[in-house]
PDB file of C-alpha atoms in Angstrom:
ATOM      1  CA  UNK Q 428     121.846  81.260  79.524  1.00  0.00           C
ATOM      2  CA  UNK Q 429     121.492  83.447  82.753  1.00  0.00           C
ATOM      3  CA  UNK Q 430     118.479  85.634  80.968  1.00  0.00           C
ATOM      4  CA  UNK Q 431     116.330  82.018  80.932  1.00  0.00           C
ATOM      5  CA  UNK Q 432     117.107  81.572  84.609  1.00  0.00           C
ATOM      6  CA  UNK Q 433     116.521  85.360  85.820  1.00  0.00           C
ATOM      7  CA  UNK Q 434     113.186  85.993  84.009  1.00  0.00           C
ATOM      8  CA  UNK Q 435     112.960  89.658  85.610  1.00  0.00           C
ATOM      9  CA  UNK Q 436     116.204  90.608  83.837  1.00  0.00           C
ATOM     10  CA  UNK Q 437     116.021  93.519  81.607  1.00  0.00           C
ATOM     11  CA  UNK Q 438     119.097  94.699  79.878  1.00  0.00           C
ATOM     12  CA  UNK Q 439     118.853  98.069  78.265  1.00  0.00           C
ATOM     13  CA  UNK Q 440     122.070  99.780  76.374  1.00  0.00           C
ATOM     14  CA  UNK Q 441     122.421 103.590  76.530  1.00  0.00           C
ATOM     15  CA  UNK Q 442     125.157 104.478  74.068  1.00  0.00           C
ATOM     16  CA  UNK Q 443     126.559 108.109  74.046  1.00  0.00           C
ATOM     17  CA  UNK Q 444     130.019 109.830  73.432  1.00  0.00           C
ATOM     18  CA  UNK Q 445     130.017 112.278  76.084  1.00  0.00           C
ATOM     19  CA  UNK Q 446     129.661 111.401  79.645  1.00  0.00           C
ATOM     20  CA  UNK Q 447     127.214 113.947  80.581  1.00  0.00           C
ATOM     21  CA  UNK Q 448     124.897 113.069  77.834  1.00  0.00           C
ATOM     22  CA  UNK Q 449     125.353 109.643  78.788  1.00  0.00           C
ATOM     23  CA  UNK Q 450     124.463 110.449  82.444  1.00  0.00           C
ATOM     24  CA  UNK Q 451     121.356 112.368  81.233  1.00  0.00           C
ATOM     25  CA  UNK Q 452     120.174 109.435  78.995  1.00  0.00           C
ATOM     26  CA  UNK Q 453     120.529 106.922  81.698  1.00  0.00           C
ATOM     27  CA  UNK Q 454     118.754 109.059  84.303  1.00  0.00           C
ATOM     28  CA  UNK Q 455     115.981 109.510  81.638  1.00  0.00           C
ATOM     29  CA  UNK Q 456     115.775 105.837  81.001  1.00  0.00           C
ATOM     30  CA  UNK Q 457     115.058 105.173  84.842  1.00  0.00           C
ATOM     31  CA  UNK Q 458     111.430 104.967  86.064  1.00  0.00           C
ATOM     32  CA  UNK Q 459     110.992 106.507  89.127  1.00  0.00           C
ATOM     33  CA  UNK Q 460     110.493 103.355  91.360  1.00  0.00           C
ATOM     34  CA  UNK Q 461     113.915 102.250  90.479  1.00  0.00           C
ATOM     35  CA  UNK Q 462     116.848 102.415  92.465  1.00  0.00           C
ATOM     36  CA  UNK Q 463     120.259 103.318  90.517  1.00  0.00           C
ATOM     37  CA  UNK Q 464     123.354 101.308  91.516  1.00  0.00           C
ATOM     38  CA  UNK Q 465     126.106 102.370  89.308  1.00  0.00           C
ATOM     39  CA  UNK Q 466     129.108 100.178  89.090  1.00  0.00           C
ATOM     40  CA  UNK Q 467     132.470 101.477  89.662  1.00  0.00           C
ATOM     41  CA  UNK Q 468     135.812 100.359  90.946  1.00  0.00           C
ATOM     42  CA  UNK Q 469     135.371 102.939  93.724  1.00  0.00           C
ATOM     43  CA  UNK Q 470     132.361 101.028  94.821  1.00  0.00           C
ATOM     44  CA  UNK Q 471     131.782  98.865  97.699  1.00  0.00           C
ATOM     45  CA  UNK Q 472     133.183  95.308  97.111  1.00  0.00           C
ATOM     46  CA  UNK Q 473     130.874  92.446  98.503  1.00  0.00           C
ATOM     47  CA  UNK Q 474     131.059  88.647  98.875  1.00  0.00           C
ATOM     48  CA  UNK Q 475     128.360  86.886  96.947  1.00  0.00           C
ATOM     49  CA  UNK Q 476     126.456  86.109 100.116  1.00  0.00           C
ATOM     50  CA  UNK Q 477     126.712  89.598 101.183  1.00  0.00           C
ATOM     51  CA  UNK Q 478     125.496  90.845  97.688  1.00  0.00           C
ATOM     52  CA  UNK Q 479     122.349  88.227  98.126  1.00  0.00           C
ATOM     53  CA  UNK Q 480     121.657  89.649 101.497  1.00  0.00           C
ATOM     54  CA  UNK Q 481     121.827  93.366 100.146  1.00  0.00           C
ATOM     55  CA  UNK Q 482     119.373  92.407  97.590  1.00  0.00           C
ATOM     56  CA  UNK Q 483     117.160  90.629  99.917  1.00  0.00           C
ATOM     57  CA  UNK Q 484     117.017  94.126 101.669  1.00  0.00           C
ATOM     58  CA  UNK Q 485     115.573  95.712  98.737  1.00  0.00           C
ATOM     59  CA  UNK Q 486     112.685  93.351  98.683  1.00  0.00           C
ATOM     60  CA  UNK Q 487     110.479  94.076  95.610  1.00  0.00           C
ATOM     61  CA  UNK Q 488     112.294  97.529  94.730  1.00  0.00           C
ATOM     62  CA  UNK Q 489     113.374  97.182  91.040  1.00  0.00           C
ATOM     63  CA  UNK Q 490     117.387  97.765  90.987  1.00  0.00           C
ATOM     64  CA  UNK Q 491     118.940  99.440  87.968  1.00  0.00           C
ATOM     65  CA  UNK Q 492     122.682  98.377  87.673  1.00  0.00           C
ATOM     66  CA  UNK Q 493     124.660 100.816  85.393  1.00  0.00           C
ATOM     67  CA  UNK Q 494     127.910  99.781  83.728  1.00  0.00           C
ATOM     68  CA  UNK Q 495     129.867 102.473  82.190  1.00  0.00           C
ATOM     69  CA  UNK Q 496     131.681 102.175  78.604  1.00  0.00           C
ATOM     70  CA  UNK Q 497     135.084 102.961  77.958  1.00  0.00           C
ATOM     71  CA  UNK Q 498     135.394 106.232  79.781  1.00  0.00           C
ATOM     72  CA  UNK Q 499     133.395 104.738  82.899  1.00  0.00           C
ATOM     73  CA  UNK Q 500     130.531 106.806  84.182  1.00  0.00           C
ATOM     74  CA  UNK Q 501     130.201 110.399  85.050  1.00  0.00           C
ATOM     75  CA  UNK Q 502     131.174 111.658  88.711  1.00  0.00           C
ATOM     76  CA  UNK Q 503     127.600 113.160  88.795  1.00  0.00           C
ATOM     77  CA  UNK Q 504     125.867 109.984  88.010  1.00  0.00           C
ATOM     78  CA  UNK Q 505     127.881 108.071  90.309  1.00  0.00           C
ATOM     79  CA  UNK Q 506     127.163 110.606  93.237  1.00  0.00           C
ATOM     80  CA  UNK Q 507     123.684 110.883  92.904  1.00  0.00           C
ATOM     81  CA  UNK Q 508     123.162 107.232  94.132  1.00  0.00           C
ATOM     82  CA  UNK Q 509     123.166 105.774  97.792  1.00  0.00           C
ATOM     83  CA  UNK Q 510     125.146 102.775  96.541  1.00  0.00           C
ATOM     84  CA  UNK Q 511     127.766 101.861  94.436  1.00  0.00           C
ATOM     85  CA  UNK Q 512     128.957  98.294  93.611  1.00  0.00           C
ATOM     86  CA  UNK Q 513     132.567  97.237  92.490  1.00  0.00           C
ATOM     87  CA  UNK Q 514     132.717  93.869  91.133  1.00  0.00           C
ATOM     88  CA  UNK Q 515     136.740  94.372  91.143  1.00  0.00           C
ATOM     89  CA  UNK Q 516     139.427  97.157  91.993  1.00  0.00           C
ATOM     90  CA  UNK Q 517     140.421  96.598  88.450  1.00  0.00           C
ATOM     91  CA  UNK Q 518     139.117  98.292  85.468  1.00  0.00           C
ATOM     92  CA  UNK Q 519     136.860  95.592  83.298  1.00  0.00           C
ATOM     93  CA  UNK Q 520     135.617  95.757  79.892  1.00  0.00           C
ATOM     94  CA  UNK Q 521     131.894  96.519  80.041  1.00  0.00           C
ATOM     95  CA  UNK Q 522     131.073  93.199  78.329  1.00  0.00           C
ATOM     96  CA  UNK Q 523     132.800  91.368  80.887  1.00  0.00           C
ATOM     97  CA  UNK Q 524     131.465  93.435  83.724  1.00  0.00           C
ATOM     98  CA  UNK Q 525     127.965  92.793  82.717  1.00  0.00           C
ATOM     99  CA  UNK Q 526     128.399  89.024  82.320  1.00  0.00           C
ATOM    100  CA  UNK Q 527     129.903  88.980  86.104  1.00  0.00           C
ATOM    101  CA  UNK Q 528     127.209  90.981  87.233  1.00  0.00           C
ATOM    102  CA  UNK Q 529     124.347  88.842  85.679  1.00  0.00           C
ATOM    103  CA  UNK Q 530     126.205  85.779  86.939  1.00  0.00           C
ATOM    104  CA  UNK Q 531     126.081  87.162  90.607  1.00  0.00           C
ATOM    105  CA  UNK Q 532     122.586  87.914  90.415  1.00  0.00           C
ATOM    106  CA  UNK Q 533     121.875  84.686  89.540  1.00  0.00           C
ATOM    107  CA  UNK Q 534     124.230  83.465  92.097  1.00  0.00           C
ATOM    108  CA  UNK Q 535     122.259  85.609  94.542  1.00  0.00           C
ATOM    109  CA  UNK Q 536     119.033  84.384  93.964  1.00  0.00           C
ATOM    110  CA  UNK Q 537     120.180  80.792  94.400  1.00  0.00           C
ATOM    111  CA  UNK Q 538     121.606  81.620  97.729  1.00  0.00           C
ATOM    112  CA  UNK Q 539     118.450  83.242  98.931  1.00  0.00           C
ATOM    113  CA  UNK Q 540     116.325  80.392  97.759  1.00  0.00           C
ATOM    114  CA  UNK Q 541     118.487  78.003  99.138  1.00  0.00           C
ATOM    115  CA  UNK Q 542     119.768  76.232  96.027  1.00  0.00           C
ATOM    116  CA  UNK Q 543     122.851  74.249  95.335  1.00  0.00           C
ATOM    117  CA  UNK Q 544     124.692  76.547  92.669  1.00  0.00           C
ATOM    118  CA  UNK Q 545     126.743  78.555  95.248  1.00  0.00           C
ATOM    119  CA  UNK Q 546     129.170  76.297  97.175  1.00  0.00           C
ATOM    120  CA  UNK Q 547     131.237  78.989  98.824  1.00  0.00           C
TER     121      UNK Q 547
END
């Protein structure tokens, strides 16, 4: 559903057992023009409107949101970025985190376009 509504959305899965190898694979998969945004319970918690405003500041830059697996993300990966995002102070299954992130990306798009989806 959201993929049709967010035509620029691209989901890439990197699976590896060890955090260091996973971090290497994630960094290798990034393009040089992409901004890495790891999702972490220690990250910045934003309202939907604040998230939309943050995305707007990046303009046409491509953002690469990274959701960790069962073991999370390596400290090296999280510390190599300017911004970490938190969807919740709780630990979430990565499938649920992906759904929440994509919904918030869609919500942010409608907020910035003045749509009626967001009623907050």
